[in-house]
Amino acid sequence: MIKNVLLVFLVIHATLANSESASKKWLTLNGRRPCVIARGGFSGLFPESSDFANQMALATSLSDVVVLCHLQLTKDGVGICQGDVRLDNTKNIAMVFEKGSRTYKVNGQDLTGWFAIDFTADQLLANVSLVQNIFSRPSAFDAMLPISTVDDVRSSNPPAFWLNVQYDAFYTENKQSVTNYIQKATRLQGVNYISSPEIGFLKKIKGLVNKAKTKLVFVFLDKKATEPTTKQTYGSILGNLATIKTFASGIVVPKDYIWPVNAANYLEAPTSLVNDAHKLGLEVYASGFANDFTTSYNYSYDPSAEYLQFIDNSQFSVDGLITDFPPTASEAVACFAQYTDIKPTKEQALIISHNGAKNPFLAAAKNELQNNRNIPQISQQPFRVKDGVAFCLDSVDVTRDTTAAASFMSLSTTIPEIQDSAGIFSFDLSWSDIQTLQAQLTSPFESKGGLPRNPANKSKGKFLTLAEFLELAKVKAVTGILINIENAAYLASQKGLDIVSAVNTAFGNATFGKQSTQKVLIQSDDTSVLSKFMNVPAYSRVLYLKDEISDAPRTPVEEIKKYADAVTLPRFSIVPTVNGFTTGTTKVVNEMQAANISVYVSVLRNEFITLPFDYFSDPTIEIATYTSGIGVDGIITEYPATASRYLRNPCSSNSMPDSSYSIIPAEAGSLLKTVPEETQAPASSPTPALDVADVVDPPLPAVTKPASPPPASPLPATSPHSKALQNIANVGLSLVAIMAFTLLSLMCN
């Protein structure tokens, strides 16, 4: 049953027939496009070299994808595919054969674990199952799938097959012959690539394979590691590439051999390795690619950007990419490399940058406005400070995105109408106070295991007033702008601030209400705020429905129509998830669009920890799912460059004019069907449907100036203070100091 469902899923994601565009010129050794090498199949999703992993790699990748198997030998000489010489890291073997652990010397190091050479193929295939060994990947398929033999992988009919022999010296020392196995494998099955980090093995096998059909490739390990045959470090061997040409046609190198990354996690200048190897006639394959590994900040958590760095620069292109996520490498090669931007069409979804790519400050704003396809959402909330200046910031609480806590902790307070936690609020500061603060570029995931965002620019830029932002938008001639307004009722009744008038005045001064070339979106979670903008035809009103919903019945939708032209929905209101898997698609988008209400989905992010497994840890697949698959009218994203690249590329269409590959949206719920019901999490409480009460808000209160504090009472004339009173005063001051220190400690924690 599980396999049948998987096959349906694979058909949905099948690629088109191969027909590489003749117009593309690559800087590879042979001038052809780089190949995609699937390490253990689609090992980023399913256990390495399992049947599911291999089938998925074939169905979601370029039609000439290479499937790589790390060869290990059993006690009776059967080849199995397994990345580590020890089986206990990716198998449940320790539970099955509790007393099977042994210690061997492998390349000079003592390793303890369960080794294939201690078990027959029948013992392993009949009793041992595969598990994922990387925690960010789904564990739902653990203990479901058996070990794959080399014959099993070959029977899936990959277009090309790669055997990597990591431990020939170890097997030779233990009376096993990898060479004999390879001779049999190449004669009976055909192997397109054989690689190894051992020079002695490659020299030994060189005369035993058909050079026209099988390429020999030398694998570089860590530069400080020692190569078993020559006893040299791999770093020293790198300095004499000419010797490699005598026994191999190519090399595999870790990706930082080509693009080094410094201690701060930023890219350095590329090395000359690829060009040096190409001059000698050696192909270069880069290894170590995975969508769910933390990479250089230069890539903005976008795995496609990293692949493009290796294949689409003006200096060189590697000849192949070895990856755990072959569909993402395929889209980089077939869709994004060497394509110039195509002209956007009216039918394409809008790209709305969430708070200026999550950096609501002048430097980021200017960069975002360069791309006039975006509708910048720089101004999440145009708050008026207490002296009447409206400025742009993500939240009314300035604690998170600025350095306010260091200077204005005495102003920290709790306002239940706005948020549960204490904060320092912008309306309690003057504009001159705001200008003393530094920006703090933060990540929503820093408290969940890291993933900071561009720390080198954490405090760069200055704050924009609303007037400055509108002027910048006009100068850059962007497609449009979005202004989000929140807490209007509280500001009016408690702080005497009319945020609606502030926005109207700023837009009037900028003449946005008298033009139609630039789209203006006024967004609010309050229908009473939106009603204040109904008399300006140039403005589109957007209702922000913050809470997740499962359905949008006719009556509340009709109420929305009275106030808004569009809605912004959380992404899980459109594609719900459970334990990292999508469960299906709601009808909410269709129900809104049937009433002529546009739908924007919020908020999309690149970080892999926010992506359901159905999207392959690839933000491009999520974008494709919401735009090409579901048909939302716009996406609100903190990484607009990723969305822009997809929507400006021919792969965003289901019909490719000159390429073999199309980026297929995820079929929500299909991957979950491959998980046995007995291992799935129990169903959670259903998300409620939208109700009229969720839509209609009471009228905005009148703007009321806050009452002035009562004047201080004059101190009565008294005799000089006694020591007792002085001691009481000192105790009082001490208590205040203790309370302030305690509050500061709580805020810092």
Coordinates of N, CA and C in Angstrom, one line a residue, residues 127-328:
N127 N 16.9 -9.0 8.5 CA 16.6 -8.6 9.9 C 16.8 -7.1 10.2
V128 N 17.6 -6.4 9.3 CA 18.0 -5.1 9.7 C 17.3 -4.1 8.8
S129 N 16.8 -2.9 9.3 CA 16.1 -1.9 8.6 C 16.9 -0.6 8.7
L130 N 16.6 0.3 7.8 CA 17.3 1.6 7.7 C 16.6 2.6 8.6
V131 N 17.4 3.6 9.1 CA 16.9 4.7 9.8 C 17.7 6.0 9.4
Q132 N 17.0 7.1 9.6 CA 17.7 8.4 9.3 C 18.7 8.7 10.4
N133 N 19.8 9.3 10.0 CA 20.8 9.6 11.0 C 21.0 11.1 11.2
I134 N 20.2 11.9 10.5 CA 20.3 13.4 10.7 C 18.9 13.8 11.3
F135 N 19.0 14.5 12.4 CA 17.7 14.8 13.2 C 16.8 15.7 12.4
S136 N 17.3 16.6 11.5 CA 16.4 17.5 10.8 C 15.6 16.8 9.8
R137 N 15.8 15.5 9.5 CA 15.1 14.8 8.5 C 14.1 13.9 9.1
P138 N 13.1 13.5 8.3 CA 11.9 12.8 8.8 C 12.3 11.4 9.4
S139 N 11.9 11.2 10.6 CA 12.1 9.9 11.2 C 10.9 8.9 11.0
A140 N 9.9 9.4 10.3 CA 8.7 8.6 10.1 C 8.9 7.4 9.3
F141 N 10.0 7.3 8.5 CA 10.3 6.2 7.7 C 11.3 5.2 8.3
D142 N 11.7 5.5 9.5 CA 12.7 4.6 10.2 C 12.1 3.2 10.4
A143 N 13.0 2.2 10.2 CA 12.6 0.8 10.4 C 11.5 0.3 9.5
M144 N 11.3 1.0 8.4 CA 10.3 0.6 7.4 C 11.0 -0.1 6.2
L145 N 12.2 0.3 5.9 CA 12.8 -0.1 4.6 C 14.1 -0.9 4.8
P146 N 14.3 -2.0 4.0 CA 15.5 -2.8 4.2 C 16.7 -2.2 3.6
I147 N 17.9 -2.7 3.9 CA 19.1 -2.4 3.3 C 19.1 -2.7 1.8
S148 N 19.7 -1.8 1.0 CA 19.7 -2.0 -0.4 C 21.1 -2.6 -0.8
T149 N 21.0 -3.6 -1.6 CA 22.3 -4.1 -2.2 C 22.6 -3.3 -3.5
V150 N 23.8 -3.5 -4.0 CA 24.1 -2.8 -5.2 C 23.2 -3.2 -6.3
D151 N 22.8 -4.5 -6.3 CA 21.9 -5.0 -7.4 C 20.5 -4.4 -7.2
D152 N 20.1 -4.1 -6.0 CA 18.8 -3.4 -5.8 C 18.8 -2.0 -6.4
V153 N 19.9 -1.3 -6.2 CA 19.9 0.1 -6.7 C 20.0 0.0 -8.2
R154 N 20.8 -0.9 -8.7 CA 20.9 -1.0 -10.2 C 19.5 -1.4 -10.8
S155 N 18.7 -2.1 -10.1 CA 17.5 -2.6 -10.7 C 16.5 -1.4 -10.8
S156 N 16.7 -0.3 -10.1 CA 15.9 0.9 -10.3 C 16.1 1.6 -11.6
N157 N 17.1 1.1 -12.4 CA 17.5 1.6 -13.7 C 17.8 3.1 -13.7
P158 N 18.8 3.5 -12.9 CA 19.2 4.9 -13.0 C 19.9 5.2 -14.3
P159 N 19.8 6.4 -14.8 CA 20.5 6.7 -16.1 C 22.0 6.5 -16.0
A160 N 22.6 6.8 -14.8 CA 24.0 6.6 -14.6 C 24.2 6.1 -13.2
F161 N 25.2 5.3 -13.0 CA 25.4 4.7 -11.6 C 26.9 4.9 -11.2
W162 N 27.0 5.3 -9.9 CA 28.3 5.7 -9.4 C 28.6 4.8 -8.1
L163 N 29.7 4.1 -8.1 CA 30.1 3.4 -6.9 C 31.3 4.1 -6.3
N164 N 31.1 4.4 -5.0 CA 32.2 5.0 -4.2 C 32.8 4.0 -3.3
V165 N 34.1 3.7 -3.4 CA 34.8 2.7 -2.6 C 35.7 3.5 -1.6
Q166 N 35.2 3.6 -0.4 CA 35.8 4.4 0.7 C 36.9 3.6 1.4
Y167 N 36.8 2.3 1.5 CA 37.6 1.6 2.5 C 38.2 0.3 1.9
D168 N 38.8 0.4 0.7 CA 39.5 -0.7 0.1 C 40.6 -1.3 1.0
A169 N 41.4 -0.5 1.6 CA 42.5 -1.0 2.4 C 42.0 -1.8 3.6
F170 N 40.9 -1.3 4.2 CA 40.3 -2.0 5.3 C 39.8 -3.4 4.9
Y171 N 39.1 -3.5 3.8 CA 38.6 -4.8 3.3 C 39.7 -5.7 3.0
T172 N 40.7 -5.2 2.3 CA 41.9 -6.0 2.0 C 42.5 -6.6 3.2
E173 N 42.7 -5.8 4.3 CA 43.3 -6.3 5.5 C 42.4 -7.4 6.2
N174 N 41.1 -7.4 5.8 CA 40.2 -8.4 6.4 C 39.7 -9.4 5.4
K175 N 40.6 -9.7 4.5 CA 40.5 -10.8 3.5 C 39.2 -10.7 2.6
Q176 N 38.9 -9.5 2.3 CA 37.8 -9.2 1.3 C 38.4 -8.5 0.1
S177 N 37.9 -8.8 -1.1 CA 38.5 -8.2 -2.3 C 37.4 -7.3 -3.0
V178 N 37.6 -6.0 -2.8 CA 36.7 -5.0 -3.5 C 37.0 -5.1 -5.0
T179 N 38.2 -5.3 -5.3 CA 38.6 -5.4 -6.7 C 37.8 -6.5 -7.5
N180 N 37.8 -7.7 -6.9 CA 37.0 -8.8 -7.5 C 35.6 -8.5 -7.6
Y181 N 35.0 -7.8 -6.6 CA 33.6 -7.4 -6.6 C 33.4 -6.4 -7.8
I182 N 34.3 -5.5 -7.9 CA 34.1 -4.4 -8.9 C 34.2 -5.0 -10.3
Q183 N 35.1 -6.0 -10.5 CA 35.2 -6.6 -11.8 C 33.9 -7.3 -12.2
K184 N 33.3 -8.0 -11.2 CA 32.0 -8.6 -11.5 C 30.9 -7.6 -11.7
A185 N 30.9 -6.6 -10.9 CA 29.8 -5.6 -11.0 C 29.9 -4.8 -12.4
T186 N 31.1 -4.5 -12.8 CA 31.2 -3.7 -14.1 C 31.0 -4.6 -15.3
R187 N 31.2 -5.9 -15.1 CA 31.0 -6.8 -16.2 C 29.5 -7.2 -16.4
L188 N 28.9 -7.4 -15.3 CA 27.5 -7.9 -15.3 C 26.5 -6.7 -15.3
Q189 N 26.8 -5.6 -14.6 CA 25.8 -4.6 -14.4 C 26.1 -3.3 -15.1
G190 N 27.4 -2.9 -15.2 CA 27.8 -1.6 -15.8 C 27.8 -0.6 -14.7
V191 N 29.0 0.0 -14.5 CA 29.1 1.1 -13.6 C 29.8 2.3 -14.3
N192 N 29.1 3.5 -14.2 CA 29.6 4.6 -15.0 C 30.7 5.4 -14.3
Y193 N 30.7 5.3 -13.0 CA 31.8 6.0 -12.2 C 32.2 5.1 -11.1
I194 N 33.5 5.1 -10.8 CA 34.1 4.4 -9.7 C 35.0 5.5 -9.0
S195 N 34.8 5.7 -7.7 CA 35.6 6.7 -7.0 C 36.1 6.1 -5.8
S196 N 37.2 6.7 -5.3 CA 37.8 6.3 -4.0 C 38.8 7.4 -3.5
P197 N 39.0 7.5 -2.2 CA 40.0 8.3 -1.7 C 41.3 7.7 -1.5
E198 N 41.4 6.4 -2.1 CA 42.7 5.6 -1.9 C 43.3 5.5 -3.3
I199 N 44.5 6.1 -3.4 CA 45.2 6.1 -4.7 C 45.6 4.7 -5.1
G200 N 46.0 3.8 -4.2 CA 46.4 2.5 -4.5 C 45.2 1.7 -5.1
F201 N 44.0 1.9 -4.7 CA 42.9 1.2 -5.2 C 42.6 1.6 -6.7
L202 N 42.7 2.9 -6.9 CA 42.4 3.4 -8.2 C 43.4 3.0 -9.2
K203 N 44.7 2.9 -8.8 CA 45.7 2.4 -9.7 C 45.6 0.9 -10.0
K204 N 45.1 0.2 -9.0 CA 44.9 -1.2 -9.1 C 43.7 -1.5 -10.1
I205 N 42.7 -0.7 -10.0 CA 41.5 -1.0 -10.7 C 41.5 -0.4 -12.2
K206 N 42.5 0.5 -12.4 CA 42.6 1.2 -13.6 C 42.6 0.3 -14.8
G207 N 43.4 -0.8 -14.8 CA 43.5 -1.7 -15.9 C 42.4 -2.7 -16.0
L208 N 41.5 -2.7 -15.1 CA 40.4 -3.8 -15.0 C 39.1 -3.3 -15.5
V209 N 39.0 -2.0 -15.8 CA 37.7 -1.4 -16.2 C 37.8 -0.9 -17.6
N210 N 36.7 -0.8 -18.3 CA 36.6 -0.2 -19.6 C 36.6 1.3 -19.5
K211 N 37.7 2.0 -19.9 CA 37.8 3.4 -19.7 C 36.7 4.2 -20.5
A212 N 36.2 3.6 -21.6 CA 35.2 4.3 -22.4 C 33.9 4.3 -21.7
K213 N 33.7 3.3 -20.8 CA 32.4 3.2 -20.1 C 32.4 3.6 -18.7
T214 N 33.6 3.6 -18.0 CA 33.7 3.8 -16.6 C 34.7 4.8 -16.3
K215 N 34.4 5.9 -15.7 CA 35.3 7.0 -15.3 C 35.8 6.7 -13.8
L216 N 37.1 6.8 -13.7 CA 37.7 6.7 -12.3 C 37.9 8.1 -11.8
V217 N 37.5 8.2 -10.5 CA 37.5 9.6 -9.9 C 38.2 9.5 -8.5
F218 N 39.2 10.4 -8.3 CA 39.9 10.4 -7.0 C 39.1 11.3 -6.0
V219 N 38.9 10.9 -4.8 CA 38.1 11.6 -3.8 C 39.0 12.3 -2.8
F220 N 39.0 13.6 -2.7 CA 39.7 14.3 -1.6 C 38.9 14.3 -0.3
L221 N 39.6 14.0 0.8 CA 38.9 14.1 2.1 C 39.5 15.4 2.7
D222 N 39.3 15.5 4.0 CA 39.8 16.7 4.7 C 41.3 16.9 4.4
K223 N 41.7 18.1 4.3 CA 43.0 18.4 3.9 C 44.1 17.9 4.9
K224 N 43.7 17.8 6.1 CA 44.7 17.3 7.1 C 44.7 15.8 7.3
A225 N 43.7 15.1 6.6 CA 43.6 13.6 6.7 C 44.7 13.0 5.9
T226 N 45.1 11.8 6.2 CA 46.2 11.1 5.5 C 45.7 10.1 4.5
E227 N 46.2 10.2 3.3 CA 45.8 9.2 2.2 C 46.5 7.9 2.5
P228 N 45.8 6.7 2.6 CA 46.4 5.5 3.0 C 47.6 5.0 2.2
T229 N 47.6 5.2 0.9 CA 48.6 4.6 0.0 C 49.9 5.4 0.1
T230 N 49.9 6.7 -0.1 CA 51.1 7.5 -0.1 C 51.5 8.1 1.3
K231 N 50.6 8.0 2.2 CA 50.8 8.5 3.6 C 51.0 10.0 3.5
Q232 N 50.6 10.7 2.5 CA 50.6 12.1 2.4 C 49.2 12.7 2.8
T233 N 49.1 13.9 3.2 CA 47.8 14.5 3.5 C 47.2 14.9 2.2
Y234 N 45.9 14.9 2.2 CA 45.1 15.3 1.0 C 45.5 16.7 0.6
G235 N 45.8 17.6 1.6 CA 46.2 18.9 1.2 C 47.4 19.0 0.4
S236 N 48.4 18.1 0.7 CA 49.6 18.1 0.0 C 49.4 17.5 -1.4
I237 N 48.6 16.5 -1.5 CA 48.3 15.9 -2.8 C 47.6 16.9 -3.7
L238 N 46.8 17.8 -3.1 CA 46.2 18.8 -3.9 C 47.1 19.7 -4.7
G239 N 48.3 19.9 -4.1 CA 49.3 20.7 -4.8 C 50.0 20.0 -6.0
N240 N 49.6 18.8 -6.3 CA 50.3 18.1 -7.4 C 49.2 17.3 -8.2
L241 N 48.2 18.1 -8.8 CA 47.1 17.5 -9.5 C 47.5 16.7 -10.7
A242 N 48.7 17.0 -11.3 CA 49.1 16.3 -12.5 C 49.3 14.9 -12.3
T243 N 49.7 14.5 -11.0 CA 49.9 13.0 -10.8 C 48.6 12.3 -10.8
I244 N 47.5 13.0 -10.4 CA 46.2 12.3 -10.4 C 45.7 12.0 -11.8
K245 N 46.1 12.8 -12.7 CA 45.7 12.6 -14.1 C 46.2 11.2 -14.6
T246 N 47.2 10.7 -14.0 CA 47.8 9.4 -14.5 C 46.9 8.2 -14.2
F247 N 46.0 8.3 -13.2 CA 45.2 7.2 -12.8 C 43.7 7.5 -12.7
A248 N 43.3 8.8 -12.9 CA 41.9 9.2 -12.8 C 41.5 10.2 -13.8
S249 N 40.2 10.3 -14.1 CA 39.8 11.3 -15.1 C 39.1 12.5 -14.4
G250 N 39.0 12.4 -13.1 CA 38.3 13.5 -12.4 C 38.6 13.4 -10.9
I251 N 38.2 14.4 -10.2 CA 38.3 14.5 -8.7 C 37.0 14.9 -8.1
V252 N 36.8 14.4 -6.9 CA 35.7 14.9 -6.0 C 36.4 15.7 -4.9
V253 N 35.9 16.9 -4.6 CA 36.4 17.7 -3.5 C 35.3 18.3 -2.7
P254 N 35.5 18.4 -1.4 CA 34.5 19.1 -0.5 C 34.3 20.5 -1.1
K255 N 33.2 21.0 -1.0 CA 32.8 22.3 -1.6 C 33.7 23.5 -1.1
D256 N 34.2 23.4 0.1 CA 35.0 24.5 0.6 C 36.4 24.5 0.0
Y257 N 36.8 23.4 -0.7 CA 38.0 23.4 -1.5 C 38.0 24.5 -2.6
I258 N 36.7 24.7 -3.0 CA 36.5 25.6 -4.2 C 36.1 27.0 -3.7
W259 N 35.1 27.1 -2.8 CA 34.7 28.4 -2.3 C 34.9 28.3 -0.7
P260 N 36.1 28.7 -0.3 CA 36.3 28.7 1.2 C 35.4 29.6 2.0
V261 N 35.1 29.2 3.2 CA 34.2 29.9 4.1 C 35.0 30.3 5.3
N262 N 35.0 31.6 5.7 CA 35.9 32.0 6.8 C 35.2 31.7 8.1
A263 N 35.9 32.1 9.2 CA 35.4 31.7 10.6 C 34.1 32.4 10.9
A264 N 33.8 33.5 10.2 CA 32.6 34.3 10.5 C 31.4 33.7 9.6
N265 N 31.7 32.7 8.8 CA 30.7 32.0 8.0 C 30.3 32.8 6.8
Y266 N 31.3 33.6 6.2 CA 31.1 34.3 4.9 C 32.1 33.7 3.9
L267 N 31.7 33.8 2.6 CA 32.5 33.3 1.6 C 33.8 34.1 1.4
E268 N 34.8 33.4 1.1 CA 36.0 34.1 0.7 C 36.1 34.0 -0.9
A269 N 37.2 34.5 -1.4 CA 37.4 34.4 -2.9 C 37.6 33.0 -3.3
P270 N 37.1 32.6 -4.5 CA 37.3 31.2 -4.9 C 38.7 30.8 -5.1
T271 N 39.1 29.6 -4.9 CA 40.4 29.1 -5.3 C 40.5 28.9 -6.8
S272 N 41.7 28.6 -7.3 CA 41.8 28.3 -8.7 C 41.7 26.8 -9.0
L273 N 41.2 26.0 -8.1 CA 41.2 24.6 -8.2 C 40.5 24.1 -9.5
V274 N 39.3 24.6 -9.7 CA 38.5 24.1 -10.8 C 39.2 24.4 -12.2
N275 N 39.7 25.6 -12.3 CA 40.4 26.0 -13.6 C 41.7 25.2 -13.7
D276 N 42.4 25.0 -12.6 CA 43.7 24.3 -12.6 C 43.4 22.8 -13.0
A277 N 42.4 22.2 -12.5 CA 42.0 20.8 -12.8 C 41.6 20.7 -14.3
H278 N 40.8 21.7 -14.7 CA 40.3 21.6 -16.1 C 41.5 21.8 -17.1
K279 N 42.5 22.6 -16.8 CA 43.6 22.7 -17.7 C 44.4 21.4 -17.8
L280 N 44.3 20.5 -16.8 CA 44.9 19.2 -16.8 C 44.0 18.1 -17.4
G281 N 42.8 18.5 -17.8 CA 41.9 17.5 -18.3 C 41.1 16.8 -17.3
L282 N 41.1 17.3 -16.0 CA 40.4 16.6 -14.9 C 39.0 17.2 -14.7
E283 N 38.0 16.4 -14.6 CA 36.7 16.9 -14.2 C 36.7 17.1 -12.7
V284 N 35.8 18.0 -12.3 CA 35.7 18.4 -10.8 C 34.3 18.2 -10.4
Y285 N 34.1 17.4 -9.4 CA 32.8 17.2 -8.7 C 32.9 17.7 -7.3
A286 N 31.9 18.6 -7.0 CA 31.9 19.2 -5.6 C 30.9 18.4 -4.8
S287 N 31.3 18.1 -3.5 CA 30.5 17.3 -2.6 C 30.1 18.1 -1.4
G288 N 29.2 17.5 -0.6 CA 28.8 18.2 0.6 C 27.6 19.0 0.6
F289 N 26.8 18.9 -0.5 CA 25.6 19.7 -0.6 C 24.4 19.1 0.1
A290 N 23.7 19.9 0.8 CA 22.4 19.4 1.5 C 21.6 20.6 1.9
N291 N 20.3 20.6 1.6 CA 19.5 21.7 1.9 C 19.3 22.0 3.3
D292 N 19.5 21.0 4.2 CA 19.3 21.2 5.6 C 20.5 21.3 6.4
F293 N 21.6 21.7 5.8 CA 22.9 22.0 6.5 C 23.0 23.5 6.5
T294 N 23.5 24.0 7.6 CA 23.8 25.5 7.7 C 24.9 25.8 6.8
T295 N 24.7 26.8 5.9 CA 25.7 27.2 5.0 C 26.1 28.7 5.2
S296 N 26.9 29.2 4.3 CA 27.4 30.6 4.4 C 26.2 31.6 4.4
Y297 N 26.4 32.6 5.2 CA 25.3 33.7 5.2 C 25.1 34.3 3.8
N298 N 26.1 34.2 3.0 CA 26.0 34.8 1.6 C 24.8 34.2 0.8
Y299 N 24.4 32.9 1.2 CA 23.4 32.3 0.5 C 22.0 32.5 1.0
S300 N 21.8 33.2 2.1 CA 20.5 33.6 2.7 C 19.6 32.4 2.9
Y301 N 20.2 31.3 3.3 CA 19.4 30.0 3.6 C 18.7 29.5 2.3
D302 N 19.2 29.9 1.1 CA 18.6 29.5 -0.1 C 19.5 28.5 -0.8
P303 N 19.2 27.2 -0.8 CA 20.1 26.2 -1.3 C 20.4 26.4 -2.8
S304 N 19.4 26.8 -3.5 CA 19.7 27.1 -5.0 C 20.7 28.1 -5.2
A305 N 20.8 29.1 -4.3 CA 21.8 30.1 -4.5 C 23.2 29.5 -4.3
E306 N 23.3 28.5 -3.4 CA 24.6 27.9 -3.2 C 25.0 27.1 -4.4
Y307 N 24.1 26.3 -5.0 CA 24.4 25.5 -6.2 C 24.9 26.5 -7.3
L308 N 24.2 27.6 -7.5 CA 24.5 28.5 -8.6 C 25.9 29.1 -8.4
Q309 N 26.3 29.2 -7.2 CA 27.7 29.8 -6.9 C 28.7 28.9 -7.5
F310 N 28.5 27.6 -7.7 CA 29.4 26.6 -8.2 C 29.3 26.4 -9.7
I311 N 28.2 26.7 -10.3 CA 27.9 26.4 -11.7 C 27.6 27.6 -12.6
D312 N 27.4 28.7 -12.0 CA 26.9 29.9 -12.8 C 27.6 31.1 -12.4
N313 N 28.9 31.1 -12.4 CA 29.7 32.3 -12.2 C 30.6 32.5 -13.4
S314 N 31.2 33.6 -13.6 CA 31.9 34.0 -14.8 C 33.2 33.3 -14.9
Q315 N 33.7 32.6 -13.9 CA 35.0 32.0 -13.9 C 35.1 30.6 -14.2
F316 N 34.1 29.8 -13.7 CA 34.2 28.3 -13.9 C 32.8 27.7 -13.6
S317 N 32.7 26.4 -13.9 CA 31.6 25.6 -13.4 C 32.1 24.3 -13.1
V318 N 31.7 23.7 -11.9 CA 32.1 22.4 -11.6 C 31.4 21.4 -12.6
D319 N 31.9 20.2 -12.7 CA 31.3 19.3 -13.7 C 30.2 18.5 -13.1
G320 N 30.0 18.5 -11.7 CA 29.0 17.8 -11.1 C 28.8 18.2 -9.7
L321 N 27.5 18.0 -9.2 CA 27.2 18.4 -7.8 C 26.7 17.1 -7.1
I322 N 27.4 16.7 -6.0 CA 27.0 15.6 -5.2 C 26.2 16.1 -4.1
T323 N 24.9 15.6 -4.0 CA 23.9 16.2 -3.1 C 23.0 15.2 -2.5
D324 N 22.5 15.5 -1.3 CA 21.4 14.7 -0.7 C 20.1 15.1 -1.2
F325 N 20.0 16.2 -1.9 CA 18.7 16.8 -2.4 C 18.7 17.0 -3.9
P326 N 18.7 16.0 -4.7 CA 18.9 16.1 -6.1 C 17.9 17.0 -6.8
P327 N 16.6 17.1 -6.4 CA 15.7 18.0 -7.1 C 16.1 19.4 -7.0
T328 N 16.7 19.9 -5.9 CA 17.1 21.3 -5.8 C 18.3 21.5 -6.7

